[in-house]
Amino acid sequence: MLVQTKSLSFSYPGQETLTFPDISLAAGEALLVLGKSGSGKTTFLNLLSGLLPPKHGQVILDGTILSELRGQRLDQFRASHLGIVFQKPHLIAALSVKENLEIARYFVKTKGNPIPSLLQELGIEDKAKASVATLSEGEAQRVSIARALVNSPKLILADEPTSSLDDEHAEIVIHLLKEQAITVGAALVIVTHDQRVKASISNIVEVKRR
Amino acid sequence: MNLVKLSWKYLTFRPLSTGLNLLLLAFGLSIITVLLLVQDQLEKKITQDAAGIDLVVGAKGSPLQLILSSVYHVDFPTGNINMEEAMRISSSRLIKQVIPLALGDNVQGLRVVGTNHDFLSLNQAEFASGKPWEYPFEVILGAESARLLKLQLGDSFLGSHGISVGSHDHEQHPFKVTGILAPTGKGIDRLVLTSIESLWYTHEEADSTLSSTINLPVSTQGFPPAGQDREVTSLLIQFRNPMGAIQLPRMINSGTSMQAASPAFEMARLFELLGIGVKVLQGLAIVVILIAGLGIFIALYNSLKERKYDLALLRALGASRMQLVALVVMESILLTTLGAGLGLLMGHGLLAVLVAFTTEEAFSVLQPWVFLPQEGLIIGYALAVGFLASLLPAWSAYQTSIAKQLTK
């Protein structure tokens, strides 16, 4: 298995403990994590990406116990093995589209996906030199997906990637993520409360407060 | 793409704020640069021109004026002194050398100095061509004078009365160039030198007594022989031993109708007076630099607020905390380095403009494109300001929490 979690739990100070279902994914597989607002699905995503350390349990990615890494090694591991698509694109406004991808490459110092072909696959090759401010929301979302893919990650995490998109674009984005996960041989986890995504991904877990 | 490039992108992303801080910093630094250059060069020049002159004796009046007119050739002379009295003083055992000067004429604004050949050795002047004067009305030109007057060996020209341009010409006795000096970088470059006799004779009406002496060689050492009541303007004196510094001034000031002034003392006094102005300007420059530092700090701090997502994102992309700190510090250092470079350039440029457009002789000797080692210190100051201004923003960048910012 490429990605596995074992009896993950987390608690914010002064709040009840959240426990999460175990998941396991192979390369190219997609998983949808559903849950209502406040159910802890963002926390689950943060645990998967190592942004938060779990109270109990483990996250194992590509043979490494991610949840036991700390500091600089965790940062480097995350940068080289994970591609995260955030709820908002969070592009760096001072940089062009191409430079936004190059900066992601800089911190990892690996070869990864060639940037021009990546942009081409996502249909934004003509925007490579464009300022981020001139992009439409859909284009910006695609750039952020391209950025998540630029270092050939093993796990692609997407946090509410469709919440601000219309039906048509939501479907395009989900399709893109699935396709790219298969292309780079990564597992895909999408965390959302958007019921529209259900139609495209059959593998579903639900996060609930007990 | 790397950190330096990224911080450069951030700088150029807000050109107005960056430009303003850059200008402020450059402005403050340019004031300091100009002060530094002017002070250094004037001081060097002043010591250089007064080398070998321990005391100046001239007519009573302002001692500073006497020094300025006789040593630096900028102010008007205080008047003339009786040569017999001057010769009496000069016989003192405390005096090693006396060079008499006769001032009061000019050639198109360049001063004519009547003196003897010792004045040339005092200034370590060497001839580019020709030789020293031997007869009345023969002159030699300083390098700069020759260039400005466009005169060559053997040319003749008229002097005019007074220190500055505008008085009547001495039409009866044209000067003749017998020598041109090589450049020395000293005040002598801008002088026209001749014998004291030449100046005496130009001021006399043509009469019988003159025609007999006018074709005789002039004296080249000491005082010229005086057949009648002659006057000179001042004496440049070199002491034989340090006792001269103690006894001579008192003796001259109280015992004669002349005054003695020390170039070192008078110039120190002048600098003390100017020093207040220099200090005010320096203070102003430091305030401007501090404001620039504050401006950089505020700009960084504000832009970090807008950029907290960027910072969290960079962390998520694998940047370490120290890399974020480096990014912020680098941005400030880049800005201040540019500011320092621009400031130095502006300082030198300002001085070049000042020198090019001023008619004031004292400024025209300044060389705007000479660089001093202290200017490295200016860059150092600027970098220190930039570094200090970035510390607090860098600390807040260090504390960036990825999870909090990105998944809010």
XYZ file of C-alpha atoms in Angstrom:
618
model
C 0.000 0.000 0.000
C 1.261 3.472 -0.857
C -0.720 5.287 1.816
C -1.969 3.879 5.102
C -3.318 5.289 8.326
C -3.649 3.352 11.560
C -6.107 4.367 14.309
C -5.475 8.109 13.957
C -6.810 10.398 16.651
C -6.317 14.032 17.493
C -7.606 16.447 20.101
C -7.526 20.222 20.227
C -6.801 21.550 23.715
C -9.929 21.446 25.853
C -11.997 19.600 23.270
C -13.087 16.017 22.880
C -10.807 13.631 21.005
C -11.452 13.103 17.305
C -10.864 9.634 15.938
C -10.541 8.877 12.259
C -11.253 5.776 10.164
C -8.262 3.838 8.862
C -7.617 4.218 5.154
C -5.277 2.527 2.751
C -4.668 3.465 -0.862
C -2.564 2.132 -3.729
C -0.969 4.240 -6.469
C -3.592 5.721 -8.810
C -6.411 5.105 -6.347
C -8.740 7.912 -5.290
C -10.559 8.388 -2.003
C -13.239 10.849 -1.072
C -13.430 11.998 2.545
C -16.868 13.392 3.271
C -18.088 15.167 6.351
C -20.127 18.093 7.558
C -18.553 21.382 8.525
C -16.815 20.993 11.866
C -16.699 17.225 11.624
C -12.891 17.276 11.648
C -12.225 16.481 8.022
C -9.748 19.355 7.657
C -8.001 18.047 10.768
C -7.830 14.649 9.055
C -6.197 16.261 6.044
C -3.714 18.099 8.256
C -2.813 14.801 9.929
C -2.360 13.129 6.543
C -0.052 15.906 5.369
C 1.879 16.064 8.629
C 0.877 19.659 9.225
C -0.489 18.494 12.590
C 1.049 15.686 14.672
C -1.522 12.994 15.663
C -2.286 12.232 19.314
C -2.298 8.530 18.551
C -1.809 6.395 15.490
C 0.367 6.566 12.399
C 0.391 7.872 8.858
C 2.558 5.754 6.575
C 3.413 7.121 3.146
C 5.595 5.224 0.688
C 7.137 3.180 3.492
C 7.924 6.160 5.725
C 6.066 6.837 8.962
C 5.192 10.430 8.184
C 3.651 11.084 11.589
C 6.966 10.428 13.309
C 9.030 12.873 11.274
C 9.724 16.277 12.807
C 11.078 19.674 11.810
C 13.155 20.097 8.678
C 12.966 16.409 7.711
C 9.180 16.526 7.847
C 9.139 19.709 5.738
C 11.397 18.143 3.136
C 9.465 14.880 3.096
C 6.164 16.690 2.735
C 7.519 18.863 -0.044
C 8.886 15.938 -2.034
C 6.156 13.334 -1.426
C 2.966 15.327 -1.069
C 1.099 17.626 -3.395
C -1.501 19.690 -1.616
C -4.339 21.502 -3.393
C -5.739 24.000 -0.942
C -9.295 25.244 -0.732
C -8.175 28.554 -2.230
C -5.421 28.560 -4.865
C -3.017 30.601 -2.622
C -0.759 31.557 -5.498
C 2.100 33.981 -4.863
C 0.905 37.204 -6.442
C 4.401 38.602 -6.943
C 5.299 35.721 -9.253
C 4.137 34.636 -12.695
C 2.388 31.295 -13.260
C 5.612 29.578 -14.278
C 7.538 31.070 -11.351
C 4.883 29.831 -8.927
C 5.690 26.318 -10.092
C 9.448 26.950 -10.099
C 9.451 28.073 -6.477
C 7.787 24.786 -5.497
C 10.547 23.008 -7.350
C 13.282 25.118 -5.679
C 12.674 23.930 -2.121
C 12.718 20.253 -3.073
C 15.560 20.290 -5.606
C 14.322 17.270 -7.559
C 13.652 16.879 -11.224
C 9.929 16.074 -11.016
C 7.501 16.890 -13.786
C 8.722 19.206 -16.529
C 6.831 22.456 -16.029
C 5.912 23.251 -19.660
C 4.302 19.861 -20.309
C 2.493 20.033 -16.961
C 1.009 23.392 -17.887
C 0.068 21.984 -21.257
C -1.745 19.000 -19.768
C -3.734 21.352 -17.552
C -4.532 23.606 -20.517
C -2.809 26.709 -19.180
C 0.438 26.675 -21.187
C -0.422 30.044 -22.750
C -0.597 31.578 -19.266
C 2.935 30.541 -18.264
C 4.295 34.084 -18.276
C 1.056 35.707 -17.102
C 0.777 37.466 -13.773
C -1.269 35.481 -11.279
C -3.608 38.433 -10.831
C -4.864 38.113 -14.414
C -6.058 34.513 -14.006
C -9.706 33.509 -13.690
C -10.686 31.456 -10.655
C -10.718 28.243 -12.646
C -7.318 28.976 -14.115
C -5.890 29.815 -10.712
C -7.244 26.519 -9.373
C -5.560 24.662 -12.212
C -2.263 26.424 -11.507
C -2.504 25.322 -7.889
C -3.120 21.760 -9.077
C -0.108 22.028 -11.360
C 1.932 23.226 -8.378
C 0.799 20.236 -6.324
C 1.954 17.940 -9.134
C 5.232 19.605 -9.991
C 7.393 17.446 -7.716
C 5.788 14.124 -8.794
C 4.170 13.479 -5.396
C 3.153 10.096 -4.004
C 0.025 11.473 -2.399
C -2.181 14.260 -3.687
C -4.322 15.905 -1.024
C -7.131 18.207 -2.120
C -9.027 20.302 0.423
C -12.451 21.361 -0.853
C -11.078 21.880 -4.377
C -14.540 22.430 -5.835
C -16.268 24.559 -3.239
C -15.972 27.803 -5.166
C -16.504 26.359 -8.616
C -19.667 25.899 -10.716
C -20.880 22.411 -11.676
C -19.024 22.320 -14.943
C -15.678 23.432 -13.565
C -16.066 21.253 -10.482
C -16.291 18.227 -12.717
C -13.320 19.319 -14.808
C -11.179 19.786 -11.711
C -12.094 16.406 -10.190
C -11.451 14.750 -13.522
C -8.078 16.480 -13.786
C -7.035 15.414 -10.293
C -7.977 11.790 -10.907
C -6.252 11.735 -14.259
C -3.067 13.342 -12.967
C -2.939 11.012 -9.964
C -2.936 8.097 -12.359
C -0.361 9.747 -14.624
C 2.174 10.400 -11.841
C 1.317 7.233 -9.971
C 0.070 8.906 -6.836
C -2.789 8.232 -4.450
C -5.480 10.930 -4.356
C -7.429 12.021 -1.292
C -10.122 14.632 -1.711
C -11.661 16.118 1.407
C -14.979 17.824 0.787
C -18.550 18.390 1.874
C -19.489 18.895 -1.772
C -21.938 16.151 -2.694
C -21.318 16.710 -6.421
C -17.962 14.989 -6.138
C -19.589 11.715 -5.021
C -20.631 11.010 -8.593
C -17.023 10.820 -9.775
C -15.363 8.920 -6.921
C -16.882 5.777 -5.529
C -14.358 5.089 -2.776
C -15.759 7.076 0.154
C -15.102 7.373 3.883
C -17.069 9.603 6.173
C -15.683 11.584 9.103
C -18.106 12.076 11.963
C -18.020 13.372 15.481
C -19.023 10.721 17.930
C 13.979 30.476 -9.010
C 15.729 30.963 -5.686
C 15.348 32.981 -2.491
C 17.212 36.041 -3.758
C 15.085 36.090 -6.885
C 11.931 35.606 -4.864
C 12.715 38.492 -2.514
C 13.556 40.611 -5.548
C 10.129 39.733 -7.024
C 8.476 40.776 -3.774
C 10.382 44.077 -3.831
C 9.424 44.903 -7.389
C 5.855 43.787 -6.754
C 5.256 46.998 -4.766
C 7.331 49.520 -6.696
C 5.956 52.642 -4.987
C 6.719 51.661 -1.431
C 10.075 50.170 -2.466
C 10.939 53.247 -4.521
C 10.062 55.646 -1.718
C 12.178 53.808 0.834
C 14.998 53.482 -1.657
C 14.973 57.226 -2.327
C 14.784 58.147 1.345
C 17.732 55.940 2.158
C 19.734 57.097 -0.855
C 19.002 60.724 0.002
C 20.224 60.382 3.568
C 23.319 58.489 2.479
C 24.101 60.966 -0.299
C 24.183 63.846 2.209
C 26.653 61.898 4.321
C 28.711 61.053 1.246
C 28.919 64.706 0.156
C 29.898 65.795 3.659
C 32.526 63.085 3.837
C 34.014 63.943 0.450
C 34.022 67.702 0.961
C 35.462 67.466 4.436
C 38.167 65.007 3.449
C 39.238 66.815 0.321
C 39.126 70.305 1.806
C 41.114 69.174 4.815
C 43.721 67.487 2.635
C 43.885 70.515 0.404
C 44.192 72.856 3.334
C 47.049 70.956 4.949
C 48.733 70.522 1.589
C 48.617 74.200 0.648
C 49.884 75.303 4.053
C 52.778 72.843 4.060
C 56.012 74.592 4.963
C 54.292 77.766 6.144
C 54.478 78.166 9.917
C 53.433 81.775 10.166
C 52.034 84.492 7.922
C 52.803 88.133 8.596
C 50.680 90.869 7.054
C 48.807 94.080 7.712
C 46.610 94.187 10.807
C 43.057 92.995 10.380
C 41.351 89.634 10.481
C 43.957 86.885 10.955
C 41.703 84.431 9.135
C 41.463 86.824 6.205
C 45.234 87.135 6.115
C 45.632 83.351 5.992
C 42.921 82.922 3.369
C 44.375 85.586 1.097
C 48.067 84.749 1.461
C 48.049 80.956 1.775
C 44.868 79.854 -0.012
C 44.403 82.828 -2.349
C 40.667 83.084 -1.787
C 39.920 86.175 0.310
C 41.028 89.800 -0.136
C 44.359 90.789 1.423
C 44.237 92.793 4.653
C 46.426 95.526 3.149
C 50.101 96.122 2.598
C 53.016 96.319 4.996
C 56.136 98.447 4.917
C 58.989 96.452 3.472
C 61.640 97.887 5.731
C 59.671 96.819 8.794
C 59.199 93.420 7.235
C 62.905 93.078 6.588
C 63.675 93.979 10.198
C 61.489 91.133 11.440
C 62.998 88.729 8.976
C 66.487 89.100 10.371
C 65.373 87.267 13.530
C 67.403 84.180 14.365
C 64.194 82.238 14.899
C 63.328 82.428 11.224
C 64.660 79.938 8.727
C 63.047 81.286 5.583
C 60.937 84.279 4.580
C 59.057 84.491 1.315
C 57.592 87.933 0.632
C 54.351 88.147 -1.371
C 52.915 91.078 -3.294
C 49.239 90.620 -4.123
C 46.646 92.859 -5.689
C 46.531 92.186 -9.420
C 44.684 89.652 -11.493
C 44.518 88.281 -15.008
C 40.905 87.495 -15.895
C 40.190 86.624 -12.290
C 43.369 84.580 -11.719
C 45.581 86.103 -9.056
C 48.957 87.509 -9.862
C 51.423 86.832 -7.054
C 54.648 88.753 -6.878
C 57.274 86.712 -5.015
C 60.727 85.185 -5.351
C 61.938 81.811 -6.553
C 61.679 80.319 -3.061
C 57.904 80.284 -3.521
C 58.369 77.706 -6.302
C 60.433 75.376 -4.131
C 58.013 75.863 -1.218
C 55.256 74.499 -3.470
C 57.562 71.866 -4.966
C 56.580 73.202 -8.361
C 58.226 71.759 -11.440
C 58.343 73.300 -14.868
C 56.321 71.756 -17.689
C 58.181 74.144 -20.010
C 60.283 77.259 -19.871
C 62.135 78.687 -16.879
C 61.633 81.095 -13.954
C 61.451 84.868 -14.448
C 64.661 86.862 -14.498
C 63.589 90.292 -15.682
C 60.635 92.524 -14.761
C 57.272 91.610 -16.340
C 58.304 88.050 -16.998
C 55.765 85.644 -15.524
C 55.251 81.932 -15.125
C 51.811 80.331 -15.123
C 50.363 77.595 -12.944
C 49.123 74.590 -14.950
C 45.454 75.489 -14.492
C 46.094 79.176 -15.246
C 47.814 78.304 -18.513
C 44.865 76.162 -19.493
C 42.245 78.776 -18.542
C 44.075 81.712 -20.133
C 45.013 79.630 -23.199
C 48.524 81.086 -23.101
C 51.792 79.559 -24.272
C 55.470 80.287 -23.760
C 56.418 83.676 -25.151
C 52.838 85.036 -25.223
C 52.140 88.489 -23.826
C 49.066 89.626 -21.917
C 47.784 92.440 -19.716
C 47.157 92.257 -15.987
C 44.444 94.270 -14.316
C 44.257 95.993 -10.998
C 42.518 94.356 -8.051
C 41.928 90.807 -6.900
C 38.830 90.147 -8.995
C 37.835 90.869 -12.589
C 36.476 94.254 -13.596
C 39.122 96.830 -12.775
C 41.210 98.774 -15.230
C 44.007 97.063 -17.130
C 47.668 97.888 -16.755
C 48.166 98.786 -20.360
C 51.668 100.115 -20.221
C 53.440 96.944 -19.153
C 52.240 93.687 -20.634
C 53.424 90.473 -18.980
C 55.397 87.911 -20.936
C 55.211 84.148 -20.267
C 58.611 82.567 -19.660
C 57.531 79.375 -17.987
C 54.568 77.076 -17.373
C 54.391 74.815 -14.326
C 53.395 71.171 -14.233
C 50.141 70.444 -12.340
C 50.674 70.035 -8.579
C 47.094 69.682 -7.309
C 47.754 72.689 -5.069
C 46.644 76.301 -5.093
C 49.676 77.314 -7.139
C 48.050 75.708 -10.209
C 45.633 78.636 -10.384
C 48.160 81.448 -9.914
C 50.171 83.716 -12.161
C 53.622 84.185 -10.633
C 56.075 86.953 -11.188
C 58.695 89.026 -9.365
C 57.700 91.580 -6.774
C 59.433 94.204 -8.886
C 57.050 93.501 -11.791
C 54.104 94.421 -9.608
C 55.791 97.532 -8.268
C 56.628 98.747 -11.751
C 53.165 98.140 -13.207
C 51.674 100.428 -10.605
C 54.035 103.305 -11.358
C 53.596 105.944 -13.964
C 56.220 105.759 -16.623
C 58.940 108.082 -15.463
C 62.683 108.440 -15.611
C 63.592 106.397 -12.523
C 61.812 103.353 -13.853
C 63.428 103.205 -17.242
C 66.807 102.737 -15.621
C 65.821 99.675 -13.589
C 63.334 98.088 -15.917
C 65.934 96.249 -17.930
C 67.935 94.967 -14.969
C 67.504 91.423 -13.652
C 65.181 91.097 -10.646
C 66.158 89.522 -7.357
C 65.414 85.808 -7.091
C 65.971 85.302 -3.351
C 64.862 87.211 -0.241
C 63.617 90.771 -0.558
C 64.144 92.846 -3.667
C 66.447 95.826 -3.184
C 64.326 98.822 -2.338
C 65.436 102.227 -3.428
C 62.413 103.978 -1.988
C 59.486 103.358 0.362
C 58.329 100.021 -0.954
C 55.511 97.813 0.270
C 54.718 94.110 0.109
C 51.471 92.361 1.096
C 52.572 89.560 3.364
C 55.399 87.266 4.404
C 55.327 83.467 4.511
C 57.580 82.411 7.360
C 59.192 79.111 8.243
C 60.605 78.797 11.777
C 64.117 77.646 12.473
C 62.998 75.942 15.697
C 59.786 75.580 17.781
C 60.764 78.598 19.880
C 59.654 80.689 16.915
C 56.059 79.605 17.428
C 56.164 80.980 20.954
C 58.126 84.189 20.553
C 57.583 85.449 17.028
C 53.792 85.974 17.014
C 53.908 87.944 20.265
C 56.858 89.982 19.109
C 55.195 90.868 15.801
C 51.705 91.497 17.169
C 52.776 93.767 20.000
C 55.999 95.277 18.679
C 55.133 96.187 15.099
C 52.263 97.583 13.059
C 51.883 94.136 11.477
C 50.098 91.000 12.596
C 51.208 87.360 12.621
C 48.782 84.498 12.045
C 49.296 80.731 12.089
C 47.650 78.850 9.192
C 47.145 75.701 11.298
C 45.467 77.620 14.104
C 43.260 79.792 11.893
C 42.092 76.887 9.759
C 41.334 74.839 12.867
C 39.252 77.797 14.071
C 37.462 78.018 10.709
C 36.689 74.300 10.778
C 35.375 74.606 14.276
C 32.959 77.274 13.066
C 31.964 75.216 10.017
C 31.785 72.128 12.209
C 28.466 73.230 13.685
C 26.926 73.354 10.210
C 28.469 70.009 9.307
C 27.108 68.462 12.515
C 23.610 69.776 11.788
C 23.726 68.313 8.284
C 25.059 65.013 9.600
C 22.281 64.887 12.180
C 19.725 65.582 9.471
C 21.174 62.830 7.307
C 21.045 60.362 10.179
C 17.411 61.258 10.865
C 16.582 60.722 7.190
C 18.347 57.345 7.254
C 16.489 56.321 10.398
C 13.194 57.322 8.779
C 14.171 55.227 5.792
C 14.882 52.329 8.157
C 11.487 52.824 9.775
C 9.910 52.964 6.318
C 11.520 49.670 5.375
C 10.370 48.133 8.641
C 6.759 49.294 8.147
C 6.729 48.207 4.509
C 8.039 44.759 5.425
C 5.703 44.400 8.353
C 2.632 45.392 6.346
C 3.556 43.255 3.389
C 4.083 40.302 5.717
C 0.518 40.677 6.909
C -0.655 40.397 3.325
C 1.829 37.644 2.771
C 1.135 35.312 5.665
C -0.568 32.911 3.261
C 2.447 33.061 0.981
C 4.763 32.290 3.880
C 2.630 29.382 5.076
C 2.464 28.132 1.528
C 6.241 28.333 1.139
C 6.563 26.314 4.335
C 4.119 23.750 2.947
C 6.228 23.634 -0.223
C 9.228 22.631 1.865
C 10.830 25.921 2.912
C 12.379 25.768 6.365
C 11.727 28.428 8.986
C 15.228 29.783 8.503
C 14.620 30.071 4.783
C 11.611 32.301 5.492
C 13.747 34.397 7.818
C 16.395 34.586 5.102
C 13.741 35.634 2.599
C 12.570 38.561 4.710
C 16.058 39.680 5.756
C 17.242 39.356 2.169
C 14.457 41.603 0.966
C 15.529 44.330 3.353
C 19.226 43.833 2.623
C 18.599 43.933 -1.124
C 16.728 47.203 -0.717
C 19.366 48.794 1.495
C 22.233 47.612 -0.713
C 20.534 49.251 -3.667
C 19.876 52.318 -1.528
C 23.507 52.484 -0.460
C 24.745 52.173 -4.034
C 22.296 54.787 -5.221
C 23.159 57.025 -2.266
C 26.887 56.933 -3.012
C 26.217 57.592 -6.681
C 23.885 60.473 -5.824
C 26.435 61.893 -3.378
C 29.233 61.878 -5.940
C 26.859 63.122 -8.621
C 25.665 65.956 -6.396
C 29.251 67.004 -5.784
C 30.000 66.804 -9.519
C 27.034 69.113 -10.209
C 28.162 71.441 -7.430
C 31.692 71.594 -8.837
C 30.499 72.026 -12.418
C 28.137 74.897 -11.703
C 29.899 76.786 -8.949
C 32.045 79.833 -9.597
C 33.445 79.646 -6.087
C 37.131 78.801 -6.357
C 37.167 76.899 -3.091
C 34.782 74.292 -4.534
C 36.309 74.018 -7.964
C 39.284 72.138 -6.522
C 37.046 69.287 -5.312
C 37.220 66.030 -7.216
C 33.770 64.418 -7.221
C 34.813 60.980 -8.484
C 37.426 60.185 -5.885
C 36.265 57.321 -3.689
C 37.184 57.060 -0.022
C 37.547 53.937 2.116
C 35.028 55.462 4.556
C 32.359 55.007 1.898
C 32.546 51.293 2.622
C 31.493 52.263 6.121
C 28.446 54.055 4.674
C 27.405 50.845 2.929
C 27.985 49.060 6.232
C 25.693 51.499 8.058
C 23.004 51.069 5.418
C 23.154 47.286 5.666
C 22.955 47.506 9.453
C 19.831 49.671 9.140
C 18.325 47.171 6.700
C 19.163 44.231 8.923
C 17.717 45.848 12.047
C 14.562 46.883 10.202
C 13.987 43.288 9.092
C 14.487 41.596 12.466
C 10.943 41.865 13.803
C 9.250 40.976 10.495
C 11.684 38.074 10.126
C 10.745 36.851 13.592
C 7.057 36.865 12.712
C 7.892 35.021 9.493
C 9.779 32.455 11.564
C 6.643 31.778 13.586
C 4.429 31.177 10.572
C 2.144 28.220 11.272
C 1.262 26.346 8.116
C -1.783 24.535 9.360
C -3.403 27.610 10.892
C -2.995 29.822 7.848
C -3.757 27.463 5.010
C -6.737 25.549 6.331
C -8.604 28.344 8.063
